[in-house]
Coordinates of C-alpha atoms and ligand atoms in Angstrom, one line a residue:
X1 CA 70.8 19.1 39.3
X2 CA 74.0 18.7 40.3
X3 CA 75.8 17.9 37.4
X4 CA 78.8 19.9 36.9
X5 CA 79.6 22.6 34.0
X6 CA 82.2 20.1 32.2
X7 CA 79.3 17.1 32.5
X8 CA 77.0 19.5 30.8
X9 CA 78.9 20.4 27.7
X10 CA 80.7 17.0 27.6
X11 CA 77.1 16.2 26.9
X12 CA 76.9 18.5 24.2
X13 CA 80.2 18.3 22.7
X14 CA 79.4 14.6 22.0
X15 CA 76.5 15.0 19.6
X16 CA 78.4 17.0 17.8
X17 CA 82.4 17.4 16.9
X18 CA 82.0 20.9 15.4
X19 CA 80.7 22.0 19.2
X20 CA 84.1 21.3 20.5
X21 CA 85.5 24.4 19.7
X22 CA 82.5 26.2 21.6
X23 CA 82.8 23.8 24.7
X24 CA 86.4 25.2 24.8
X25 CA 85.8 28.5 24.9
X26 CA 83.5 28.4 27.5
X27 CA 85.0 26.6 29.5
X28 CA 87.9 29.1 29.1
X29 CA 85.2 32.0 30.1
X30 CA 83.9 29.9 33.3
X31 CA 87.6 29.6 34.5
X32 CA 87.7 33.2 34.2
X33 CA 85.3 33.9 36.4
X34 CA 86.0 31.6 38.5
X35 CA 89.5 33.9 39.2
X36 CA 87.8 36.9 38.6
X37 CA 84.8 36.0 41.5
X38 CA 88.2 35.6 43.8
X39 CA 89.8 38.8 42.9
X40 CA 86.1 40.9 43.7
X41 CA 85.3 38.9 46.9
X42 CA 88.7 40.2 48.5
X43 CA 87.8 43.9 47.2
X44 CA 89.6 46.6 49.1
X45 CA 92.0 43.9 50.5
X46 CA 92.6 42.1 47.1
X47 CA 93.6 46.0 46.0
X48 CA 90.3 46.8 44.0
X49 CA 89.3 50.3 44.8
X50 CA 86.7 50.9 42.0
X51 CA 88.6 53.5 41.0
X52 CA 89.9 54.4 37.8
X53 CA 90.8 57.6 35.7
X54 CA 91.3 56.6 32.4
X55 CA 88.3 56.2 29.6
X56 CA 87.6 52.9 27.8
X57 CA 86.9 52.8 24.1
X58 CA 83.5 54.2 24.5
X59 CA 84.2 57.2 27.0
X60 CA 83.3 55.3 30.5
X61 CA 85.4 55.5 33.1
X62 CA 87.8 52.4 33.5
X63 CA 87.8 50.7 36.7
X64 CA 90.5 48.4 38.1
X65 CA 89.1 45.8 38.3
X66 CA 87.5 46.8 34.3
X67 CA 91.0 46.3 33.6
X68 CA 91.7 43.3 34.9
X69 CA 88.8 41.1 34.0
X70 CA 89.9 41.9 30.7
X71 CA 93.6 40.7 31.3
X72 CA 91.9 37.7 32.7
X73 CA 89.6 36.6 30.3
X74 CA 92.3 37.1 27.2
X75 CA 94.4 35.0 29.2
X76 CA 92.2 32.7 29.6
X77 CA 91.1 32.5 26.1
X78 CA 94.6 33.0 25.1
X79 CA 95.4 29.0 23.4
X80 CA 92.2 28.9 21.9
X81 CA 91.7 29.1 18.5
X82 CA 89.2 32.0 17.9
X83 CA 88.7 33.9 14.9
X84 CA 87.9 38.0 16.3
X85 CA 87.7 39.0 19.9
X86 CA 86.0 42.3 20.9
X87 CA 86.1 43.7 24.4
X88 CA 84.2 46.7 25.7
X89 CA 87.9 47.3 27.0
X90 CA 88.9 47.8 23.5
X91 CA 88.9 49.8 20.6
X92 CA 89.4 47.9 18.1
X93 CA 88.3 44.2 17.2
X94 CA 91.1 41.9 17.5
X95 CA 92.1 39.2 14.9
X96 CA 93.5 36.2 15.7
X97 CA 92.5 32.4 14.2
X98 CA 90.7 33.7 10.8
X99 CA 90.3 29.7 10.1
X100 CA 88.2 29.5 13.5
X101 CA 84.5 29.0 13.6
X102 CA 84.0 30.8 16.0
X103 CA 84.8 34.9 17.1
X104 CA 83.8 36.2 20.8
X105 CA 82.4 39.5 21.9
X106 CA 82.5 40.7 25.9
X107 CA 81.9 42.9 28.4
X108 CA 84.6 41.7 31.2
X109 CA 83.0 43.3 34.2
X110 CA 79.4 44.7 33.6
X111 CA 78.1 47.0 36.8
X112 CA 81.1 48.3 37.3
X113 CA 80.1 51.6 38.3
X114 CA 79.0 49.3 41.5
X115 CA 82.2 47.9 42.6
X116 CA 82.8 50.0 45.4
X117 CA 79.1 49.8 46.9
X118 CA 79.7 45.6 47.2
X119 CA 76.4 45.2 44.7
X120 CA 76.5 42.3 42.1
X121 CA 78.5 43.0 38.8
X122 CA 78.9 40.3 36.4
X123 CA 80.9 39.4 32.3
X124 CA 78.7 39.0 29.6
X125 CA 79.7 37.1 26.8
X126 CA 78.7 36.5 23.4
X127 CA 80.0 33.6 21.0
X128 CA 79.4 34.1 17.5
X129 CA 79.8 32.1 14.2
X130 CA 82.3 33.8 12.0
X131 CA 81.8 34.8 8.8
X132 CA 83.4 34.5 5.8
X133 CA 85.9 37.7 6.6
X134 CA 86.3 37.6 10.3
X135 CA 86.2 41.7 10.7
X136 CA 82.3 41.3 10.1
X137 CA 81.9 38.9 13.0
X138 CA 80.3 41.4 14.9
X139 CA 78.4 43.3 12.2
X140 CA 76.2 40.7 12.1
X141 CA 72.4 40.5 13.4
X142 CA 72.0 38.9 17.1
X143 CA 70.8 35.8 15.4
X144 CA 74.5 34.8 14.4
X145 CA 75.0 33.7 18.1
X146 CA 76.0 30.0 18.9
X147 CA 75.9 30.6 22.7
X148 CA 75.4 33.5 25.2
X149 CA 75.8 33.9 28.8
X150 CA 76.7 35.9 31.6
X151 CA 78.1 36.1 34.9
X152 CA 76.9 37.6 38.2
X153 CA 79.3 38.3 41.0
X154 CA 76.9 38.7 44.0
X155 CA 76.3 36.5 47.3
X156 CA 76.5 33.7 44.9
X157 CA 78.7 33.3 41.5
X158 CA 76.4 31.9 38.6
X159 CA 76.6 31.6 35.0
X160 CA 73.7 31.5 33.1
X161 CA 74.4 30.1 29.7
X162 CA 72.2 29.5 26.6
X163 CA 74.3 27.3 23.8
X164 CA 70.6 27.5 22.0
X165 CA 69.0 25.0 23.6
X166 CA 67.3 26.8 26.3
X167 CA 69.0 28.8 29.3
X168 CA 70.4 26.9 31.9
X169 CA 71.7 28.2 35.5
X170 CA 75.0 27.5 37.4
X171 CA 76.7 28.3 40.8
X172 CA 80.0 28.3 41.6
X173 CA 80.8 25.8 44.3
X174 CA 83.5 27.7 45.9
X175 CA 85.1 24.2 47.8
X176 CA 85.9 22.9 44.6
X177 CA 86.1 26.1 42.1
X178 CA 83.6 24.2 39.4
X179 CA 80.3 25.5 38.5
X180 CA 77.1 23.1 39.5
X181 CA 73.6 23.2 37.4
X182 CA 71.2 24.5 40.0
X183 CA 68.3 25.3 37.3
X184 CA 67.8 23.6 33.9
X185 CA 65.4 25.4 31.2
X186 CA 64.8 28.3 32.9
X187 CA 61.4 30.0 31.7
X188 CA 60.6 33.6 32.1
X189 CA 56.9 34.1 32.8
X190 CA 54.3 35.3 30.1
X191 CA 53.2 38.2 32.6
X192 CA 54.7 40.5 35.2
X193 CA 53.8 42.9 37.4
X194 CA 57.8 43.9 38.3
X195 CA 59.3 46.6 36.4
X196 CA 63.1 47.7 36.3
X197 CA 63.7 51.4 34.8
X198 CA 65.9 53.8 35.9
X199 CA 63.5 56.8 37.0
X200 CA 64.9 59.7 37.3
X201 CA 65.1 60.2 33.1
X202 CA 61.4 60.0 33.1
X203 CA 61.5 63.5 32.0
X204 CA 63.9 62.7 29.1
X205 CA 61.9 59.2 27.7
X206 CA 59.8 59.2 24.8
X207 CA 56.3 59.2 25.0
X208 CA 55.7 55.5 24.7
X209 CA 58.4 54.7 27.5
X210 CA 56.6 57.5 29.7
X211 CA 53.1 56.3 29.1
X212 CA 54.5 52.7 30.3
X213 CA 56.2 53.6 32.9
X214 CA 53.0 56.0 34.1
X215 CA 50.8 52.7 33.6
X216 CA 52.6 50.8 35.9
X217 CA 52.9 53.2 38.4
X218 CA 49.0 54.2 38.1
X219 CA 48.7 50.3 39.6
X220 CA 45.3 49.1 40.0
X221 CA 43.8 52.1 39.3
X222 CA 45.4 52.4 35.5
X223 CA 44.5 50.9 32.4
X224 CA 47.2 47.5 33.6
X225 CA 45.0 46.8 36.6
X226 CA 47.2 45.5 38.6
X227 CA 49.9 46.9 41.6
X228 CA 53.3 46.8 40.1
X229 CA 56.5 46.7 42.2
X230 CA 59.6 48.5 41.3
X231 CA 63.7 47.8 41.4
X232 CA 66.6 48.9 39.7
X233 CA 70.2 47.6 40.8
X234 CA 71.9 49.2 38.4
X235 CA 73.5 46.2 36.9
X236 CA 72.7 44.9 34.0
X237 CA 73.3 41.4 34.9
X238 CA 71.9 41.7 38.1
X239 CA 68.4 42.5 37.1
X240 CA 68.8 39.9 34.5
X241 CA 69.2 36.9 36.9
X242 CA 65.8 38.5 39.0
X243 CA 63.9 38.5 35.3
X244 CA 65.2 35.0 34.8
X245 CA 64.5 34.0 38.4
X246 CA 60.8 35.3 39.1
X247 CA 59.8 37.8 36.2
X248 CA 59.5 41.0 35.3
X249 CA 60.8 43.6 32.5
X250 CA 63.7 45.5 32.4
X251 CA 64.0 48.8 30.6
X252 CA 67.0 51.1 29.7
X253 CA 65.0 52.9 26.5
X254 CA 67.0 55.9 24.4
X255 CA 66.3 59.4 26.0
X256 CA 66.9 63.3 25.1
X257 CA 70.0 63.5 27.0
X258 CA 73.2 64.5 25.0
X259 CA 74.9 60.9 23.9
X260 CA 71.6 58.8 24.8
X261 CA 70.0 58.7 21.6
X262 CA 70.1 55.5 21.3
X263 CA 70.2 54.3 25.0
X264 CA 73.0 53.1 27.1
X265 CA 73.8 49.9 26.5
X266 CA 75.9 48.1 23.8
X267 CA 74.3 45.8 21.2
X268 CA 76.7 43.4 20.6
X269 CA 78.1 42.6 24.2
X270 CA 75.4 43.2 26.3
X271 CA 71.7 43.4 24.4
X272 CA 72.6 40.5 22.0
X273 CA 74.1 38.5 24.6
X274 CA 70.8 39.0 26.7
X275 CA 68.3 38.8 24.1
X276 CA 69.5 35.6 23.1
X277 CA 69.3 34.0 26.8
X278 CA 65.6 35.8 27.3
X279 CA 64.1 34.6 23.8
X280 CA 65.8 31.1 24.8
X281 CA 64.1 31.3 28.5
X282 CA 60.3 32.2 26.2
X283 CA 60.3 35.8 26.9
X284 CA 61.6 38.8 24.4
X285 CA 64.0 41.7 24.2
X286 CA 63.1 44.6 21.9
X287 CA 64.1 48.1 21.2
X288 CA 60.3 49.1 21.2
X289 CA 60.4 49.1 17.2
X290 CA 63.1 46.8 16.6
X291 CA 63.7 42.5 18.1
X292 CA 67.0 42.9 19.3
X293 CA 68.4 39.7 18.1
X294 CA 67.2 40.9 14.4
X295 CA 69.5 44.4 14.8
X296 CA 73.3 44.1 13.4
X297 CA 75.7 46.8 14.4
X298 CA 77.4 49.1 12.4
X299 CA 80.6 49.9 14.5
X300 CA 81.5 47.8 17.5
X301 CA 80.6 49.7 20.8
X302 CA 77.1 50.9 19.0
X303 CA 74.8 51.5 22.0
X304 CA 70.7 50.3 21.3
X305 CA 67.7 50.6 23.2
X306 CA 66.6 47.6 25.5
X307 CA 63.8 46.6 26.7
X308 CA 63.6 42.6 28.0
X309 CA 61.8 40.3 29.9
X310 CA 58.6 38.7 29.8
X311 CA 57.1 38.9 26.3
X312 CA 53.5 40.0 26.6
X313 CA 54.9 43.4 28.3
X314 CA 57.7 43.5 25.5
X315 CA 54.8 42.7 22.9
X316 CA 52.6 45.9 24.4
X317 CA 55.5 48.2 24.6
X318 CA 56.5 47.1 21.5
X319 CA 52.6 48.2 20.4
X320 CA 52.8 51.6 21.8
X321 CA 55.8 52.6 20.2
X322 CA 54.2 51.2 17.3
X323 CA 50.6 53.3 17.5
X324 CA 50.8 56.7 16.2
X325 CA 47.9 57.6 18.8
X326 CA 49.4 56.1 22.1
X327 CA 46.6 57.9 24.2
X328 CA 44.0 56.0 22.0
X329 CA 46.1 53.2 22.4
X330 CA 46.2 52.6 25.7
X331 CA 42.0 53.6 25.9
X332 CA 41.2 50.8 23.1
X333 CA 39.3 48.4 24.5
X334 CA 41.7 45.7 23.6
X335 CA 44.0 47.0 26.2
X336 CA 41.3 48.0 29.0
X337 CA 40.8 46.2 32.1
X338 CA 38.7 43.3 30.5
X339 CA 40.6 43.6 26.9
X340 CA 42.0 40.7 25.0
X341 CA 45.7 42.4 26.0
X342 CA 45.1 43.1 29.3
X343 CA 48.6 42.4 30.8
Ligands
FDP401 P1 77.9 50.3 34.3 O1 77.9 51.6 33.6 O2 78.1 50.4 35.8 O3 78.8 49.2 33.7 O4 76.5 48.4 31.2 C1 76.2 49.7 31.7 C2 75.5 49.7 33.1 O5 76.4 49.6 34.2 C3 74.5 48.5 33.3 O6 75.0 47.4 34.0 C4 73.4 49.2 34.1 O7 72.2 48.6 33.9 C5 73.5 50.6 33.6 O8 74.8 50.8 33.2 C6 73.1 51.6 34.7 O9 73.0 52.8 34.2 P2 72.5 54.1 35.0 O10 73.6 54.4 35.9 O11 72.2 55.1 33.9 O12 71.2 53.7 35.7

């Protein structure tokens, strides 16, 4: 507890040289936010409106401040030698260092749509090895990571990092603009009975999701047993940190409406990044049929299916997308009250 961001990866640097290039850009990414966390707490008065009218590479809406935690972050990256760089900011991959180990994928300012309503947003990054031909650095499956991590700009700034060694919490000390370990090996529980969806698509879900979903809300009187309690921030990175901090599952499955088929979020800077740090932390990240960190993308902004948190809910959704008969399913005596898989 205590020790700073720079102690920690000194510490991992040293047992191996080859690290050196990842200690960099991390610390290049922690720098970043530590400008970016000064530029959101002055909001309105630092000139961020949360407004924006032009579209980023996948048709959102780009927000100021979208804007410039991208400027930030290149610049901060800017004399490191790294092989690709995507940015949710960006069409295209960028090439820079083909000789460098390493290639980066982010998502500058996650949440954004929350920027005006002074809820937490956050970055999420991704560090990748690069393969042989640096274009296909992000065409490969989650498992390619090195590191992952992600920001959350909220009452406090932390980064939560995995470098594949568990998952490990910071906070920015704002006296001295370093990051402090707060919580080492973070472990998300087994078991929850906290469940993050955003409800009004019910209607639009697949039948697994909605049977889930109709589980928990059924309480102690459904086939779970138990009385669940409900959140949804609306930020990604936000209902991360609760999942990493006291439980529960988070769920943002495909749906029937037009450009949803295949959820919301992007696999390669946001679902690989997380499903990394929640596998790392014990639990599991899934599309329902698919383990996220086993998926690899086929274009760069491909959007996937995510459901994450702690395991044995992933593992049962992840068994009712699976079942042909969900109804039968979720009657089995494996899954009743006093079932084996009674979660
Ligand atoms: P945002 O569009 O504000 O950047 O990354 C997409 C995301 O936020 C996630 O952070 C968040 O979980 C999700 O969208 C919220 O989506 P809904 O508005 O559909 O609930």
């Amino acid at each position: 507890m205590g020790q700073t961001l720079h102690q920690h990866l000194k510490v991992f640097a040293t047992t191996d040289p080859d690290r050196a290039v990842l200690v960099e850009v991390v610390t290049a990414l922690a720098a970043a936010a530590v400008e970016i966390s000064e530029l959101i707490s002055g909001g309105m008065l630092a000139g961020i409106t949360g407004e924006g009218e032009t579209l980023n590479s996948d048709g959102d809406i780009q927000k100021d401040l979208d804007v410039q935690a991208d400027r930030i972050i290149r610049g901060a990256l800017a004399g490191i030698s790294i092989a690709a760089i995507l940015s949710e900011e960006a069409n295209e991959i960028e090439i820079r260092d083909q000789t460098s180990a390493v290639s980066i994928a982010f998502d500058p300012l996650d949440g954004s749509s929350n920027i005006n309503t002074n809820m937490s947003v956050g970055t999420i990054f991704s560090i990748v090895r690069t393969p042989s031909h640096a274009r296909a650095a992000f065409t490969q499956p989650g498992t390619a990571q090195l590191a992952a991590g992600f920001v959350v700009y909220g009452p406090q700034t932390s980064l939560v990092l995995t470098l594949g060694y568990g998952v490990d919490i910071f906070i920015l000390d704002r006296k001295d603009k370093i990051f402090k370990l707060v919580k080492s090996q973070v472990r998300v529980a087994p078991s929850t009975a906290e469940f993050a969806v955003n409800a009004s698509n019910h209607r639009h879900w697949e039948a697994p999701i909605q049977a889930y979903v109709d589980d928990c809300i059924a309480g102690i009187e459904g086939v779970l047993a138990k009385d669940f309690n409900m959140r949804w921030i609306g930020s990604l990175v936000a209902e991360a940190y609760r999942i990493l901090m006291r439980g529960g599952i988070f769920l943002y499955p495909a749906d029937a409406r037009d450009g949803y088929s295949e959820g919301r979020l992007r696999l390669v800077y946001e679902a690989h990044p997380m499903a990394f740090i929640m596998e790392q932390a014990g639990g599991a990240a899934s599309t329902g049929r698919s383990r996220i960190l086993d998926l690899a993308a086929t274009k760069p902004h491909q959007r996937v299916p995510l459901i994450m948190g702690a395991i044995e809910c992933v593992q049962r959704l992840e068994r009712m997308h699976m079942s042909p008969d969900i109804k039968s399913e979720r009657n089995a005596p494996l899954f009743a009250t006093r079932g084996l898989f009674r979660i």
